[in-house]
């Protein structure tokens, strides 16, 4: 049985999908006016891991993550750069894929762009107006929060408190300070689309309501995002969607905690961020994911270099164990496992059971990682040069299997050995260019010790293992 902490009920609940063995999941994606930072990265990695884990447990996951490609930030940035909102969006969507792929984040089943859903959004808004849940003033359309009696149910805030907060910046035209724009009239210099209320553009909240419904249906299993989205974004999404359909919008609402820096939320506006790309230039995806997943997703995590270094050391420890096993595989003589070995291999399943038990309990990746370390320790003390190939293969398979839902431990150790040799060869070439013959000879000898010989060919230096 899988359990999920549901923000809507503030409880851990058994996960019961709408359709057996299927998960329909919507995650709020980035506004594509910049590179994403490693705080956004935490949220993307967390929900990628949750998706992978559902798949590991045999669910078929339809995973939708949108791109917000029209809003004030997009418009301002495009104006600053003297480009169009469309071009800006195209560019940063490409950059998003580059970084997300580098972080080993699986591609979503669908990545809708808000600007591709304008017709559907206009119909959505129109229906809300027709049903009396929304009203127009001079080309703007507002959602009437008073009409939706459950307003505030996700964030658990009482409507009077919310109203008091909202009064600080009252727009006189609204019927109530809590009302929010679902369609915005075009202002000079802004892009606009045709609508019954004149040229305009969608509000942020309506995009997600509309795209989730169009792609996944009126009621979905899971709606997710960072915890900053609980209010107002997700509260408003619920109001719009449930007002329209009269059905629950999402059965489970999941929110990942912030990645902080000096105990403050990492954010573009505070200018205290590192882009994912910056961090990726120094640390591998395995290390970054390991760091993110070493805390429970509902716990805030304070990002710093020490944490990165310690994640790096941990990942190296696991890869060393993998490399040792792979090397052993080439050395051992016996093919088939003995009965004794077989019963040992069976006993390894206790680590997998522990891993599954912890992941089933609201995706406790921190404990899942502990289970992987226990497995490694167990294998290190029990598998040796006297083991059979079969046992080593099984042990390796299990380590890789438990790494996969976390998006880690899938790299080949052989490739990295080759990379290392390539690097040494390059360093030697450089040494020769610098006429540092001593260093060049030293590297040649080091390579020779590792069974690598160098050949000068017309195409440059080649290496081979002897
Ligand atoms: P944005 O591009 O700002 O709309 O954010 C994209 C996603 O990243 C949303 O789900 C946010 O909730 C999430 N997010 C933004 N900042 C952080 C942070 N510091 N830690 C974790 N998630 C964040
Ligand atoms: Zn959203």
Short mmCIF file of C-alpha atoms and ligand atoms in Angstrom, two decimals:
data_model
loop_
_atom_site.label_atom_id
_atom_site.label_comp_id
_atom_site.label_asym_id
_atom_site.label_seq_id
_atom_site.Cartn_x
_atom_site.Cartn_y
_atom_site.Cartn_z
CA UNK A 1 0.00 0.00 0.00
CA UNK A 2 1.35 3.40 -0.96
CA UNK A 3 0.79 6.43 1.22
CA UNK A 4 0.90 10.05 0.17
CA UNK A 5 0.79 13.15 2.31
CA UNK A 6 -2.13 15.13 0.95
CA UNK A 7 -1.96 18.91 1.48
CA UNK A 8 -5.74 19.03 1.04
CA UNK A 9 -6.41 16.95 4.15
CA UNK A 10 -3.09 17.50 5.96
CA UNK A 11 -2.83 13.75 6.35
CA UNK A 12 -0.97 10.80 4.96
CA UNK A 13 -3.50 8.82 2.98
CA UNK A 14 -3.51 5.55 1.13
CA UNK A 15 -3.05 6.19 -2.58
CA UNK A 16 -6.06 4.96 -4.52
CA UNK A 17 -5.81 5.81 -8.21
CA UNK A 18 -8.89 6.73 -10.24
CA UNK A 19 -8.06 3.98 -12.70
CA UNK A 20 -6.29 0.87 -11.48
CA UNK A 21 -2.54 0.91 -12.01
CA UNK A 22 -2.63 4.31 -13.65
CA UNK A 23 -1.53 7.70 -12.35
CA UNK A 24 -2.60 10.98 -13.87
CA UNK A 25 -0.29 13.61 -12.56
CA UNK A 26 0.14 17.34 -13.21
CA UNK A 27 3.15 19.30 -11.98
CA UNK A 28 3.42 23.09 -12.30
CA UNK A 29 6.39 23.81 -14.48
CA UNK A 30 8.71 26.76 -14.96
CA UNK A 31 8.09 30.22 -16.32
CA UNK A 32 10.46 30.17 -19.24
CA UNK A 33 12.16 33.57 -19.09
CA UNK A 34 15.47 32.41 -17.64
CA UNK A 35 17.58 29.37 -16.85
CA UNK A 36 16.06 27.44 -13.98
CA UNK A 37 17.82 27.53 -10.63
CA UNK A 38 18.71 24.62 -8.46
CA UNK A 39 15.72 25.41 -6.18
CA UNK A 40 13.34 24.82 -9.09
CA UNK A 41 15.58 21.85 -9.81
CA UNK A 42 14.74 20.34 -6.43
CA UNK A 43 11.03 20.38 -7.25
CA UNK A 44 11.58 18.91 -10.72
CA UNK A 45 13.86 16.18 -9.34
CA UNK A 46 11.45 15.33 -6.51
CA UNK A 47 8.46 14.84 -8.80
CA UNK A 48 10.55 13.06 -11.41
CA UNK A 49 11.57 10.63 -8.68
CA UNK A 50 7.98 10.16 -7.56
CA UNK A 51 6.95 9.48 -11.15
CA UNK A 52 9.82 7.00 -11.60
CA UNK A 53 8.88 5.27 -8.37
CA UNK A 54 5.25 4.86 -9.47
CA UNK A 55 6.59 3.31 -12.67
CA UNK A 56 8.87 1.04 -10.65
CA UNK A 57 5.79 -0.13 -8.73
CA UNK A 58 4.02 -1.01 -11.97
CA UNK A 59 1.89 2.09 -12.54
CA UNK A 60 1.49 3.63 -15.93
CA UNK A 61 2.06 7.33 -15.36
CA UNK A 62 0.73 10.11 -17.52
CA UNK A 63 2.94 12.97 -16.39
CA UNK A 64 2.14 16.51 -17.46
CA UNK A 65 4.34 19.49 -16.70
CA UNK A 66 3.51 22.84 -18.26
CA UNK A 67 5.60 25.72 -19.47
CA UNK A 68 4.28 29.13 -18.44
CA UNK A 69 5.23 31.07 -21.55
CA UNK A 70 3.06 34.17 -21.12
CA UNK A 71 2.96 36.41 -18.05
CA UNK A 72 4.35 39.71 -16.77
CA UNK A 73 7.85 38.31 -16.30
CA UNK A 74 7.92 36.95 -19.84
CA UNK A 75 6.67 40.23 -21.27
CA UNK A 76 9.13 42.37 -19.30
CA UNK A 77 12.10 40.19 -20.16
CA UNK A 78 11.18 40.10 -23.86
CA UNK A 79 10.89 43.90 -23.87
CA UNK A 80 14.23 44.27 -22.08
CA UNK A 81 15.91 42.06 -24.64
CA UNK A 82 14.07 43.58 -27.58
CA UNK A 83 12.71 40.22 -28.59
CA UNK A 84 9.27 38.60 -28.74
CA UNK A 85 7.64 36.60 -25.96
CA UNK A 86 7.46 33.69 -28.38
CA UNK A 87 11.18 33.74 -29.16
CA UNK A 88 12.05 34.07 -25.47
CA UNK A 89 9.83 31.09 -24.65
CA UNK A 90 11.27 28.95 -27.45
CA UNK A 91 14.79 29.70 -26.30
CA UNK A 92 14.32 28.95 -22.61
CA UNK A 93 12.25 25.85 -23.29
CA UNK A 94 15.27 24.52 -25.21
CA UNK A 95 17.51 25.47 -22.30
CA UNK A 96 15.11 23.81 -19.88
CA UNK A 97 15.35 20.52 -21.77
CA UNK A 98 19.11 20.74 -21.88
CA UNK A 99 19.41 21.14 -18.10
CA UNK A 100 16.59 18.76 -17.22
CA UNK A 101 18.11 16.06 -19.45
CA UNK A 102 21.49 16.65 -17.81
CA UNK A 103 19.84 16.17 -14.42
CA UNK A 104 18.50 12.84 -15.64
CA UNK A 105 14.92 14.10 -15.39
CA UNK A 106 12.68 11.99 -17.61
CA UNK A 107 10.78 13.86 -20.27
CA UNK A 108 7.13 14.44 -19.35
CA UNK A 109 4.44 12.59 -21.27
CA UNK A 110 3.21 16.04 -22.31
CA UNK A 111 4.79 19.49 -21.82
CA UNK A 112 1.99 21.88 -22.82
CA UNK A 113 2.67 25.57 -23.39
CA UNK A 114 0.05 28.02 -22.18
CA UNK A 115 0.09 29.90 -25.51
CA UNK A 116 -0.91 26.71 -27.31
CA UNK A 117 -4.11 26.52 -25.25
CA UNK A 118 -5.53 30.00 -25.73
CA UNK A 119 -8.76 28.81 -27.42
CA UNK A 120 -9.40 26.26 -24.67
CA UNK A 121 -8.63 28.88 -22.00
CA UNK A 122 -11.04 31.37 -23.58
CA UNK A 123 -13.80 28.72 -23.55
CA UNK A 124 -13.00 27.90 -19.93
CA UNK A 125 -13.23 31.56 -18.91
CA UNK A 126 -16.41 32.04 -20.91
CA UNK A 127 -18.07 29.10 -19.21
CA UNK A 128 -17.16 30.50 -15.79
CA UNK A 129 -18.70 33.85 -16.78
CA UNK A 130 -21.82 32.10 -18.10
CA UNK A 131 -22.17 30.15 -14.87
CA UNK A 132 -21.89 33.33 -12.81
CA UNK A 133 -18.50 32.49 -11.25
CA UNK A 134 -16.67 35.23 -13.10
CA UNK A 135 -17.33 38.80 -14.24
CA UNK A 136 -15.84 41.19 -16.74
CA UNK A 137 -14.70 44.77 -16.16
CA UNK A 138 -13.22 46.67 -19.12
CA UNK A 139 -11.72 43.63 -20.79
CA UNK A 140 -10.43 42.02 -17.59
CA UNK A 141 -12.23 38.97 -16.25
CA UNK A 142 -12.17 38.19 -12.53
CA UNK A 143 -13.06 35.05 -10.65
CA UNK A 144 -15.56 35.71 -7.90
CA UNK A 145 -14.12 33.94 -4.87
CA UNK A 146 -17.25 34.48 -2.74
CA UNK A 147 -19.25 32.36 -5.19
CA UNK A 148 -17.01 29.35 -4.62
CA UNK A 149 -17.92 28.34 -1.10
CA UNK A 150 -14.88 26.12 -0.59
CA UNK A 151 -12.38 28.88 -1.27
CA UNK A 152 -9.45 28.49 1.13
CA UNK A 153 -9.82 24.72 1.58
CA UNK A 154 -6.36 23.82 0.32
CA UNK A 155 -4.31 26.40 2.17
CA UNK A 156 -6.56 26.00 5.21
CA UNK A 157 -6.84 29.74 5.60
CA UNK A 158 -9.95 31.42 6.73
CA UNK A 159 -11.48 33.74 4.26
CA UNK A 160 -11.52 36.78 6.58
CA UNK A 161 -7.77 36.55 7.15
CA UNK A 162 -7.19 36.21 3.45
CA UNK A 163 -9.36 39.22 2.76
CA UNK A 164 -7.52 41.29 5.35
CA UNK A 165 -4.23 40.41 3.66
CA UNK A 166 -5.53 41.11 0.20
CA UNK A 167 -6.87 44.55 1.13
CA UNK A 168 -3.35 45.89 1.20
CA UNK A 169 -3.37 46.24 -2.56
CA UNK A 170 -6.99 46.57 -3.46
CA UNK A 171 -7.98 46.98 -7.03
CA UNK A 172 -11.09 49.13 -6.75
CA UNK A 173 -12.68 47.52 -9.77
CA UNK A 174 -12.89 44.09 -8.15
CA UNK A 175 -16.11 43.13 -6.38
CA UNK A 176 -14.08 41.61 -3.59
CA UNK A 177 -10.39 42.01 -2.68
CA UNK A 178 -9.91 38.24 -2.94
CA UNK A 179 -11.07 38.03 -6.55
CA UNK A 180 -8.33 37.29 -9.04
CA UNK A 181 -7.85 37.87 -12.76
CA UNK A 182 -8.42 34.94 -15.09
CA UNK A 183 -8.23 37.02 -18.25
CA UNK A 184 -6.27 40.25 -18.62
CA UNK A 185 -7.00 42.99 -21.15
CA UNK A 186 -4.12 43.81 -23.47
CA UNK A 187 -1.99 46.79 -22.43
CA UNK A 188 0.16 48.74 -24.90
CA UNK A 189 3.23 46.76 -25.94
CA UNK A 190 1.80 43.45 -24.79
CA UNK A 191 0.82 40.46 -26.88
CA UNK A 192 -2.91 39.82 -27.09
CA UNK A 193 -5.31 37.17 -28.31
CA UNK A 194 -8.92 37.52 -29.50
CA UNK A 195 -11.61 36.88 -26.92
CA UNK A 196 -15.24 37.84 -26.22
CA UNK A 197 -13.76 40.59 -23.95
CA UNK A 198 -11.44 42.00 -26.60
CA UNK A 199 -7.72 41.38 -27.05
CA UNK A 200 -6.06 39.98 -23.98
CA UNK A 201 -4.13 37.15 -22.39
CA UNK A 202 -4.80 34.46 -19.79
CA UNK A 203 -4.01 34.82 -16.10
CA UNK A 204 -1.46 32.40 -14.67
CA UNK A 205 -3.83 30.23 -12.60
CA UNK A 206 -6.30 29.53 -15.37
CA UNK A 207 -3.58 28.04 -17.60
CA UNK A 208 -2.96 25.12 -15.30
CA UNK A 209 -6.66 24.48 -14.62
CA UNK A 210 -7.34 24.39 -18.33
CA UNK A 211 -4.36 22.33 -19.50
CA UNK A 212 -4.77 19.78 -16.71
CA UNK A 213 -8.42 19.27 -17.65
CA UNK A 214 -7.77 19.09 -21.37
CA UNK A 215 -4.91 16.62 -21.16
CA UNK A 216 -5.73 14.57 -18.06
CA UNK A 217 -9.46 14.99 -17.51
CA UNK A 218 -11.77 16.74 -15.04
CA UNK A 219 -10.51 14.86 -12.01
CA UNK A 220 -6.87 13.88 -11.81
CA UNK A 221 -4.95 11.76 -9.31
CA UNK A 222 -2.14 14.08 -8.28
CA UNK A 223 -1.50 17.77 -8.66
CA UNK A 224 1.91 18.94 -7.49
CA UNK A 225 4.38 21.78 -7.24
CA UNK A 226 6.63 23.62 -4.83
CA UNK A 227 5.12 24.68 -1.51
CA UNK A 228 5.05 28.33 -2.56
CA UNK A 229 2.25 27.38 -4.95
CA UNK A 230 -0.27 26.28 -2.31
CA UNK A 231 -1.57 29.80 -2.07
CA UNK A 232 -2.72 31.49 -4.17
CA UNK A 233 -1.88 29.44 -7.27
CA UNK A 234 -3.29 26.04 -6.34
CA UNK A 235 -6.12 27.47 -4.23
CA UNK A 236 -7.21 29.44 -7.29
CA UNK A 237 -6.83 26.48 -9.61
CA UNK A 238 -9.18 24.48 -7.39
CA UNK A 239 -11.74 27.30 -7.34
CA UNK A 240 -11.77 27.64 -11.13
CA UNK A 241 -11.77 23.95 -11.95
CA UNK A 242 -14.30 22.84 -9.37
CA UNK A 243 -16.60 25.78 -10.13
CA UNK A 244 -16.54 24.72 -13.77
CA UNK A 245 -17.01 20.96 -13.45
CA UNK A 246 -18.60 20.53 -10.04
CA UNK A 247 -16.13 17.66 -9.49
CA UNK A 248 -13.02 17.37 -7.35
CA UNK A 249 -10.07 18.69 -9.36
CA UNK A 250 -7.30 16.52 -7.89
CA UNK A 251 -7.52 13.74 -5.31
CA UNK A 252 -4.02 14.31 -3.91
CA UNK A 253 -2.17 17.60 -3.66
CA UNK A 254 1.57 17.25 -3.16
CA UNK A 255 4.02 20.01 -2.31
CA UNK A 256 7.77 19.85 -2.10
CA UNK A 257 9.60 22.02 0.43
CA UNK A 258 12.01 24.77 -0.50
CA UNK A 259 15.62 24.51 -1.27
CA UNK A 260 17.08 27.29 0.86
CA UNK A 261 20.29 29.19 0.85
CA UNK A 262 21.40 30.63 4.21
CA UNK A 263 17.99 29.49 5.46
CA UNK A 264 16.16 31.65 2.96
CA UNK A 265 14.19 30.39 -0.01
CA UNK A 266 16.33 30.30 -3.12
CA UNK A 267 14.59 32.54 -5.62
CA UNK A 268 15.17 34.68 -8.63
CA UNK A 269 13.71 37.74 -6.95
CA UNK A 270 16.06 37.50 -3.93
CA UNK A 271 18.95 36.97 -6.32
CA UNK A 272 20.37 34.26 -4.05
CA UNK A 273 20.34 31.47 -6.58
CA UNK A 274 22.63 29.19 -8.53
CA UNK A 275 21.42 28.00 -11.89
CA UNK A 276 21.24 24.27 -12.39
CA UNK A 277 23.71 24.76 -15.21
CA UNK A 278 26.32 26.38 -12.96
CA UNK A 279 26.14 23.51 -10.50
CA UNK A 280 26.16 20.95 -13.31
CA UNK A 281 29.45 22.34 -14.57
CA UNK A 282 31.08 21.16 -11.33
CA UNK A 283 28.98 18.24 -10.13
CA UNK A 284 27.39 15.31 -11.89
CA UNK A 285 23.66 14.67 -11.98
CA UNK A 286 24.10 11.71 -9.63
CA UNK A 287 25.58 14.01 -6.99
CA UNK A 288 22.93 16.71 -7.34
CA UNK A 289 20.08 14.20 -7.24
CA UNK A 290 21.65 12.40 -4.30
CA UNK A 291 21.82 15.69 -2.41
CA UNK A 292 18.19 16.58 -3.19
CA UNK A 293 16.92 13.12 -2.29
CA UNK A 294 18.93 12.79 0.90
CA UNK A 295 16.20 14.81 2.65
CA UNK A 296 12.50 14.02 2.67
CA UNK A 297 10.73 16.08 0.02
CA UNK A 298 8.57 17.84 2.64
CA UNK A 299 11.60 18.99 4.60
CA UNK A 300 13.39 22.19 3.74
CA UNK A 301 16.95 21.71 2.66
CA UNK A 302 19.72 24.24 3.09
CA UNK A 303 21.95 24.23 0.05
CA UNK A 304 25.69 24.73 0.42
CA UNK A 305 28.97 23.51 -0.93
CA UNK A 306 29.67 21.26 2.03
CA UNK A 307 26.48 19.36 1.30
CA UNK A 308 27.47 19.00 -2.34
CA UNK A 309 30.90 17.69 -1.38
CA UNK A 310 29.45 15.21 1.06
CA UNK A 311 26.93 14.02 -1.57
CA UNK A 312 29.83 13.66 -3.99
CA UNK A 313 31.77 11.52 -1.54
CA UNK A 314 28.75 9.30 -0.91
CA UNK A 315 28.07 8.79 -4.60
CA UNK A 316 31.74 7.96 -5.16
CA UNK A 317 31.58 5.37 -2.41
CA UNK A 318 28.71 3.61 -4.12
CA UNK A 319 30.32 3.78 -7.55
CA UNK A 320 33.54 2.40 -6.10
CA UNK A 321 31.58 -0.56 -4.82
CA UNK A 322 30.01 -1.00 -8.25
CA UNK A 323 33.41 -0.74 -9.96
CA UNK A 324 34.91 -3.29 -7.56
CA UNK A 325 32.14 -5.74 -8.37
CA UNK A 326 32.54 -5.15 -12.09
CA UNK A 327 36.27 -5.76 -11.81
CA UNK A 328 35.70 -8.89 -9.76
CA UNK A 329 33.41 -10.14 -12.50
CA UNK A 330 36.35 -10.24 -14.87
CA UNK A 331 38.52 -12.11 -12.41
CA UNK A 332 36.37 -14.77 -10.79
CA UNK A 333 36.48 -18.30 -12.16
CA UNK A 334 33.22 -19.89 -11.05
CA UNK A 335 30.15 -19.27 -13.20
CA UNK A 336 27.20 -20.66 -11.27
CA UNK A 337 26.13 -19.82 -7.74
CA UNK A 338 26.26 -22.53 -5.09
CA UNK A 339 23.22 -23.26 -2.92
CA UNK A 340 24.83 -21.33 -0.12
CA UNK A 341 25.38 -18.33 -2.37
CA UNK A 342 21.85 -18.57 -3.63
CA UNK A 343 20.44 -18.36 -0.15
CA UNK A 344 22.71 -15.40 0.51
CA UNK A 345 21.39 -13.68 -2.62
CA UNK A 346 17.84 -14.29 -1.43
CA UNK A 347 18.70 -12.67 1.87
CA UNK A 348 19.63 -9.48 0.02
CA UNK A 349 15.97 -8.94 -0.75
CA UNK A 350 15.53 -7.64 2.81
CA UNK A 351 17.23 -4.43 1.70
CA UNK A 352 14.91 -4.12 -1.26
CA UNK A 353 11.91 -4.73 0.98
CA UNK A 354 13.10 -2.02 3.35
CA UNK A 355 13.62 0.33 0.42
CA UNK A 356 10.12 -0.31 -0.90
CA UNK A 357 8.57 0.00 2.54
CA UNK A 358 10.17 3.41 3.04
CA UNK A 359 9.40 4.68 -0.45
CA UNK A 360 5.81 3.46 -0.18
CA UNK A 361 5.52 5.64 2.92
CA UNK A 362 5.20 9.03 1.24
CA UNK A 363 8.38 8.60 -0.80
CA UNK A 364 10.95 8.60 1.96
CA UNK A 365 13.98 8.88 -0.29
CA UNK A 366 16.31 9.60 2.64
CA UNK A 367 15.57 6.19 4.16
CA UNK A 368 15.64 4.58 0.72
CA UNK A 369 19.22 5.81 0.35
CA UNK A 370 20.08 4.31 3.74
CA UNK A 371 18.71 0.99 2.47
CA UNK A 372 21.02 1.23 -0.55
CA UNK A 373 24.00 1.83 1.74
CA UNK A 374 23.04 -1.16 3.87
CA UNK A 375 22.85 -3.27 0.73
CA UNK A 376 26.30 -2.10 -0.39
CA UNK A 377 27.80 -2.81 3.01
CA UNK A 378 26.28 -6.28 3.02
CA UNK A 379 27.61 -7.02 -0.47
CA UNK A 380 31.07 -5.63 0.30
CA UNK A 381 31.48 -7.95 3.27
CA UNK A 382 30.06 -11.05 1.62
CA UNK A 383 31.05 -11.03 -2.02
CA UNK A 384 34.67 -11.69 -2.88
CA UNK A 385 37.06 -13.26 -5.35
CA UNK A 386 35.67 -16.62 -4.25
CA UNK A 387 32.12 -15.74 -5.35
CA UNK A 388 30.51 -16.90 -8.58
CA UNK A 389 29.85 -14.69 -11.58
CA UNK A 390 26.16 -15.30 -11.12
CA UNK A 391 26.18 -13.86 -7.59
CA UNK A 392 28.14 -10.81 -8.62
CA UNK A 393 25.81 -10.14 -11.54
CA UNK A 394 22.78 -10.45 -9.24
CA UNK A 395 24.29 -8.14 -6.64
CA UNK A 396 25.14 -5.52 -9.25
CA UNK A 397 21.67 -5.76 -10.74
CA UNK A 398 20.08 -5.09 -7.37
CA UNK A 399 22.18 -1.98 -6.70
CA UNK A 400 21.32 -0.55 -10.11
CA UNK A 401 17.66 -1.50 -9.68
CA UNK A 402 17.33 0.46 -6.44
CA UNK A 403 19.16 3.44 -7.93
CA UNK A 404 16.90 3.70 -10.95
CA UNK A 405 13.75 5.21 -9.31
CA UNK A 406 16.00 7.83 -7.73
CA UNK A 407 17.55 8.52 -11.13
CA UNK A 408 21.03 7.65 -9.87
CA UNK A 409 23.63 4.85 -10.11
CA UNK A 410 23.01 4.06 -13.77
CA UNK A 411 26.39 5.21 -15.09
CA UNK A 412 28.80 2.68 -16.42
CA UNK A 413 32.03 2.61 -14.44
CA UNK A 414 33.82 1.47 -17.56
CA UNK A 415 33.03 4.63 -19.44
CA UNK A 416 34.39 6.75 -16.64
CA UNK A 417 37.61 4.73 -16.71
CA UNK A 418 37.91 5.51 -20.41
CA UNK A 419 37.23 9.17 -19.72
CA UNK A 420 39.98 9.14 -17.16
CA UNK A 421 42.44 7.69 -19.66
CA UNK A 422 41.40 10.18 -22.32
CA UNK A 423 42.05 12.92 -19.81
CA UNK A 424 45.52 11.63 -19.00
CA UNK A 425 46.34 11.36 -22.69
CA UNK A 426 45.22 14.95 -23.16
CA UNK A 427 47.25 16.13 -20.18
CA UNK A 428 50.29 14.42 -21.67
CA UNK A 429 49.74 16.15 -25.01
CA UNK A 430 49.55 19.46 -23.23
CA UNK A 431 52.72 18.68 -21.28
CA UNK A 432 54.52 17.97 -24.54
CA UNK A 433 53.27 21.20 -26.05
CA UNK A 434 54.57 22.97 -22.95
CA UNK A 435 57.86 21.10 -23.40
CA UNK A 436 57.44 19.65 -19.94
CA UNK A 437 59.06 16.36 -20.89
CA UNK A 438 59.32 15.13 -17.31
CA UNK A 439 55.55 15.40 -16.82
CA UNK A 440 54.85 13.87 -20.22
CA UNK A 441 57.04 10.85 -19.38
CA UNK A 442 55.49 10.53 -15.95
CA UNK A 443 52.00 10.33 -17.45
CA UNK A 444 53.19 7.82 -20.07
CA UNK A 445 54.62 5.61 -17.30
CA UNK A 446 51.47 5.90 -15.25
CA UNK A 447 49.40 4.80 -18.21
CA UNK A 448 51.83 1.96 -18.89
CA UNK A 449 51.38 0.73 -15.33
CA UNK A 450 47.67 0.55 -16.01
CA UNK A 451 48.27 -1.50 -19.14
CA UNK A 452 47.72 1.38 -21.56
CA UNK A 453 50.13 2.01 -24.41
CA UNK A 454 50.22 5.09 -26.56
CA UNK A 455 50.81 5.20 -30.27
CA UNK A 456 51.55 8.25 -32.35
CA UNK A 457 49.49 8.08 -35.53
CA UNK A 458 48.91 10.62 -38.31
CA UNK A 459 45.48 11.24 -36.72
CA UNK A 460 47.05 12.02 -33.37
CA UNK A 461 47.76 9.97 -30.28
CA UNK A 462 45.81 6.72 -29.90
CA UNK A 463 45.73 4.51 -26.84
CA UNK A 464 45.04 0.86 -26.40
CA UNK A 465 44.85 -1.60 -23.57
CA UNK A 466 47.29 -4.49 -23.69
P1 LIG B 1 8.72 29.14 -11.20
O1 LIG B 1 9.49 29.08 -12.48
O2 LIG B 1 9.19 30.19 -10.25
O3 LIG B 1 7.22 29.24 -11.44
O4 LIG B 1 8.96 27.77 -10.40
C1 LIG B 1 8.86 26.48 -10.97
C2 LIG B 1 8.72 25.46 -9.86
O5 LIG B 1 9.81 25.51 -8.94
C3 LIG B 1 7.46 25.66 -8.99
O6 LIG B 1 6.90 24.39 -8.71
C4 LIG B 1 8.00 26.30 -7.72
O7 LIG B 1 7.19 26.01 -6.62
C5 LIG B 1 9.35 25.63 -7.59
N1 LIG B 1 10.32 26.41 -6.79
C6 LIG B 1 10.65 27.71 -6.91
N2 LIG B 1 11.61 28.06 -6.00
C7 LIG B 1 11.91 26.94 -5.28
C8 LIG B 1 12.82 26.64 -4.20
N3 LIG B 1 13.64 27.55 -3.68
N4 LIG B 1 12.83 25.37 -3.71
C9 LIG B 1 12.02 24.42 -4.25
N5 LIG B 1 11.15 24.64 -5.27
C10 LIG B 1 11.08 25.88 -5.78
ZN1 LIG B 2 0.26 25.65 -12.07
#
